[in-house]
Amino acid sequence: MVKSVPVQDTGRRVPTIWGSVPQRNKNFTGREGLLTELRERITSDARDVTAVLPHALHGLGGVGKTHLAIEYAHRFQTDYELVWWVPADQPSLVRSTLAALAPRLGLSDATPLRVDDAVTLVLDALRRGEPYSRWLLIFDNAEQPELIRPSIPHGPGHVIVTSRNRSWMSHVDTLEVNVFDRRESLEFLRRRVPEISAPDANELAEALGDLPLALEQAGALQSETGMDAQEYLELLRDAGSRLLSENAAADYSRPVAAAWSLSVSRLQDQSPFALELLRRCAFFGPEPISMEMLDRGKYILKSDFGVAMQDRLLVSRAIRELGRYALARIDTNNRTLQVHRLVQKLIRDELTPEDQARVRGEVHQLLVGADPGDADEANWAQFARLLPHIVPSQVQQAQDSPSRQLIEHIVRYLFQTGDFTTGLVEADRALTRWIADSGDNDPDVLILQGVKADILWALGKYHEAYDLRRPTLEAITAALGPDHEETLVILNGHGADLRARGEFEAARELDEFSLARHQTVFGDEHRATQNAANNLAVDYSLTSSYARALAADEQNLADRRALHGRDDSTWVVHAMAALARDLRQAGQYLEGRKRSEQAYMIYQDMVQRRVLSVDHPNVLLHAKELSVARRKAGDFTAALELAQEVHSRYTNSSQYGSEHPDTLAAGINLGNAQRVGGEPEEATVRIEKTVRRYRDVLGPDHPYTLGCALNLALVHRQLGQVDTAESLLMASLTGLEARLGSDHHYTLTCQTNLATARSVLGRTDEALKMGEAALTRFRDLLGPDHPHTLVCATNVALDLAAVGRGEEGEQLTEDTMRRYRRVLGENHPDVQAGLRGERLDFDFEPPPL
């Protein structure tokens, strides 16, 4: 790394971005050797400016690792353009804090990206050093290296980690932080307690083992009470003996426990209510606690503590006392208070099991009181403040309904923001406890399992989602009834599970039943009913009923417009995109492209106005669909350009990755665009790789796996590997007939391509027989003017001529070209190829499920 040079330009004396760095400790003492060594290590490596080497401050709890990092950030802030503090106690906090950096880097604004996508963009921007190359990130209390390391950026900036976990030593450059040396202890005590004598300070430092946290506790108590050092030492000896006889826990030091006990004892005498407040804070997380959340206690809690919270002066005095005795860090600007994790543990351990349960229960009530309810975007900031306290408070262990609803809302919030990994962890954490406490069929268990199934689906884990949702649907129907809102939510999800399994007819039957129930329960104008209608339209298209899908989505678009009153509603533009897809699948390529472009323009406008993010799932999905529409309409260049952009966005998104079904669909679209765009070798590599992944992800006999093999056969035939193409098509035809039947659109498409392969191999009689059978079925299924019917007719006409039935072939060609011109226009590539007497191909595009 390049060693930083002190900034000379007084116009840039502070970082442009300064994120959540705690206030500087006015009593910070010593540590000059550590600060110098840390600075030298950070700035010493000039060999590779693109590879950041993280530096870990390691040491036992209470030695001052966090304060050392805070001091470094403040002292050297003028060398940085960006300084960002990342609480790393919980992996979810790491991701959400990094995601919050995205808008500051110009990566998102009013409407946040999903958490995983935002983190990906942030790490990439830091790696590239754009827009800031001089950055510092501090990961505080990172106790799980294996979970934190993927979130540490690489690039030209600097990274500091604080941790008690020694395993960081095998991953990063590590600097050991020990207790104060005696000189530092004496300097600290003289600053904190100016009147203390040198012998007393030395004796006190010896008694407290030179541990900074214990010295801070002792100094605060003496400074605030006027207690002299000898009196404190006498009390300390008594407290230490008592703690030792009570077998104080081994994971915090005796000096901290002894110093803490004296501070708490004095607090008990001076402000009993402050001690009660501190006890509640001990059951939150070690991250900042909103005073607004605590203040709700005066309305929520019926205990003596809740009544006392109604006295504003008493509460203010208590908070001030916690700060005076260094038992909490008070941030008046952000209206938060924060208690060190060691102090929290000491306070919890001091309580009896009964008192622990009582106080923890009140904390659960405070968290429930702060629950904003629905996981709508407007509530995301409130959920972000709640999240750090969910796991430490153990609210997932509560059995009351409001606490469980809080967990359900938190998991839905994680789902909505795209933090699927954390959402899955928290859902499993809660479900394990709830099932043990209440059984498999408890309504709260079933509702949360439904949310978990949604997360599994979003992660592309379709099989797991199905295995969970199917029994959950049966159980919740029995528990809450078939017409309960949560039952219907899970029912709709189960239809998607069936589609993902390739059980298209079963999904259609289920969703017809579901729509009827929605209409009975909610009426036609309810959003849930319109969602059910959308799902049924998808089923119609997957069962080759394109006319019914088109009619259903036309009605759904009209209903959504009536409900929302404008086209730039997310629900309305989604319906517009669905209608555009239906038009294309029904054979109206030009109108379908026109409608798709309109929906795309609205999506782009919503992105520009920051209503939706550029990587919102609906935006990405429709961009892929527009690429298909452009190709079907004959605009191969524009189709390929958009296909490349969309595929890149999918593959570079941590939310999707290379194995996600939506990424695979984008890969097939790109391969098809490369094939018609004159890049057969690139298309072969892309499609072959994607088909292999489809086999792994959806299974070898899934209709999409079999259908995508058609595309692979096309590129093989285009490269002259006709035998390979025929083998692929024969296997696919057998599979599609078994899964979907001989009259399904996908099956007929495969049959027509197989006829072409056999014609090229010189087996024209076989090809003609297959082609004529497919043509009859195409006309019955799609009508005589559908482009797929016309493709089949074009090829049959060529085979008729090849077997000596030239007059029939000419008549069929004339009729087909007349229809083709009317449907697609004279200049469409397929029309031109047909006029030149060339065979035409079918490709396959897996539609959204």
mmCIF file of C-alpha atoms in Angstrom, residues 88-92 94-95 139 141-152 161-172 421 425:
data_model
loop_
_atom_site.group_PDB
_atom_site.id
_atom_site.type_symbol
_atom_site.label_atom_id
_atom_site.label_comp_id
_atom_site.label_asym_id
_atom_site.label_seq_id
_atom_site.Cartn_x
_atom_site.Cartn_y
_atom_site.Cartn_z
ATOM 1 C CA ALA A 88 -19.509 -6.570 13.682
ATOM 2 C CA ASP A 89 -21.103 -8.375 16.623
ATOM 3 C CA GLN A 90 -23.657 -9.951 14.311
ATOM 4 C CA PRO A 91 -23.167 -10.703 10.593
ATOM 5 C CA SER A 92 -26.491 -9.071 9.786
ATOM 6 C CA VAL A 94 -22.144 -5.938 9.064
ATOM 7 C CA ARG A 95 -24.176 -6.295 5.875
ATOM 8 C CA PHE A 139 -15.044 -3.638 11.936
ATOM 9 C CA ASN A 141 -16.015 -6.634 17.824
ATOM 10 C CA ALA A 142 -15.669 -9.065 14.928
ATOM 11 C CA GLU A 143 -15.733 -12.354 16.790
ATOM 12 C CA GLN A 144 -16.537 -14.638 13.825
ATOM 13 C CA PRO A 145 -13.810 -14.334 11.164
ATOM 14 C CA GLU A 146 -15.364 -16.932 8.885
ATOM 15 C CA LEU A 147 -18.575 -14.881 8.632
ATOM 16 C CA ILE A 148 -17.010 -11.420 8.548
ATOM 17 C CA ARG A 149 -14.149 -11.944 6.082
ATOM 18 C CA PRO A 150 -16.388 -12.048 2.949
ATOM 19 C CA SER A 151 -17.585 -8.546 3.854
ATOM 20 C CA ILE A 152 -14.106 -7.032 4.197
ATOM 21 C CA VAL A 161 -10.687 -5.138 12.918
ATOM 22 C CA THR A 162 -11.128 -5.332 16.698
ATOM 23 C CA SER A 163 -11.713 -8.763 18.190
ATOM 24 C CA ARG A 164 -11.178 -11.063 21.150
ATOM 25 C CA ASN A 165 -10.905 -14.035 18.778
ATOM 26 C CA ARG A 166 -7.315 -15.193 18.297
ATOM 27 C CA SER A 167 -8.129 -16.981 15.041
ATOM 28 C CA TRP A 168 -7.813 -13.643 13.225
ATOM 29 C CA MET A 169 -4.060 -14.159 13.561
ATOM 30 C CA SER A 170 -4.170 -16.752 10.774
ATOM 31 C CA HIS A 171 -6.012 -14.427 8.391
ATOM 32 C CA VAL A 172 -4.717 -10.865 8.816
ATOM 33 C CA THR A 421 -29.129 -15.176 4.348
ATOM 34 C CA VAL A 425 -30.855 -17.718 9.956
#
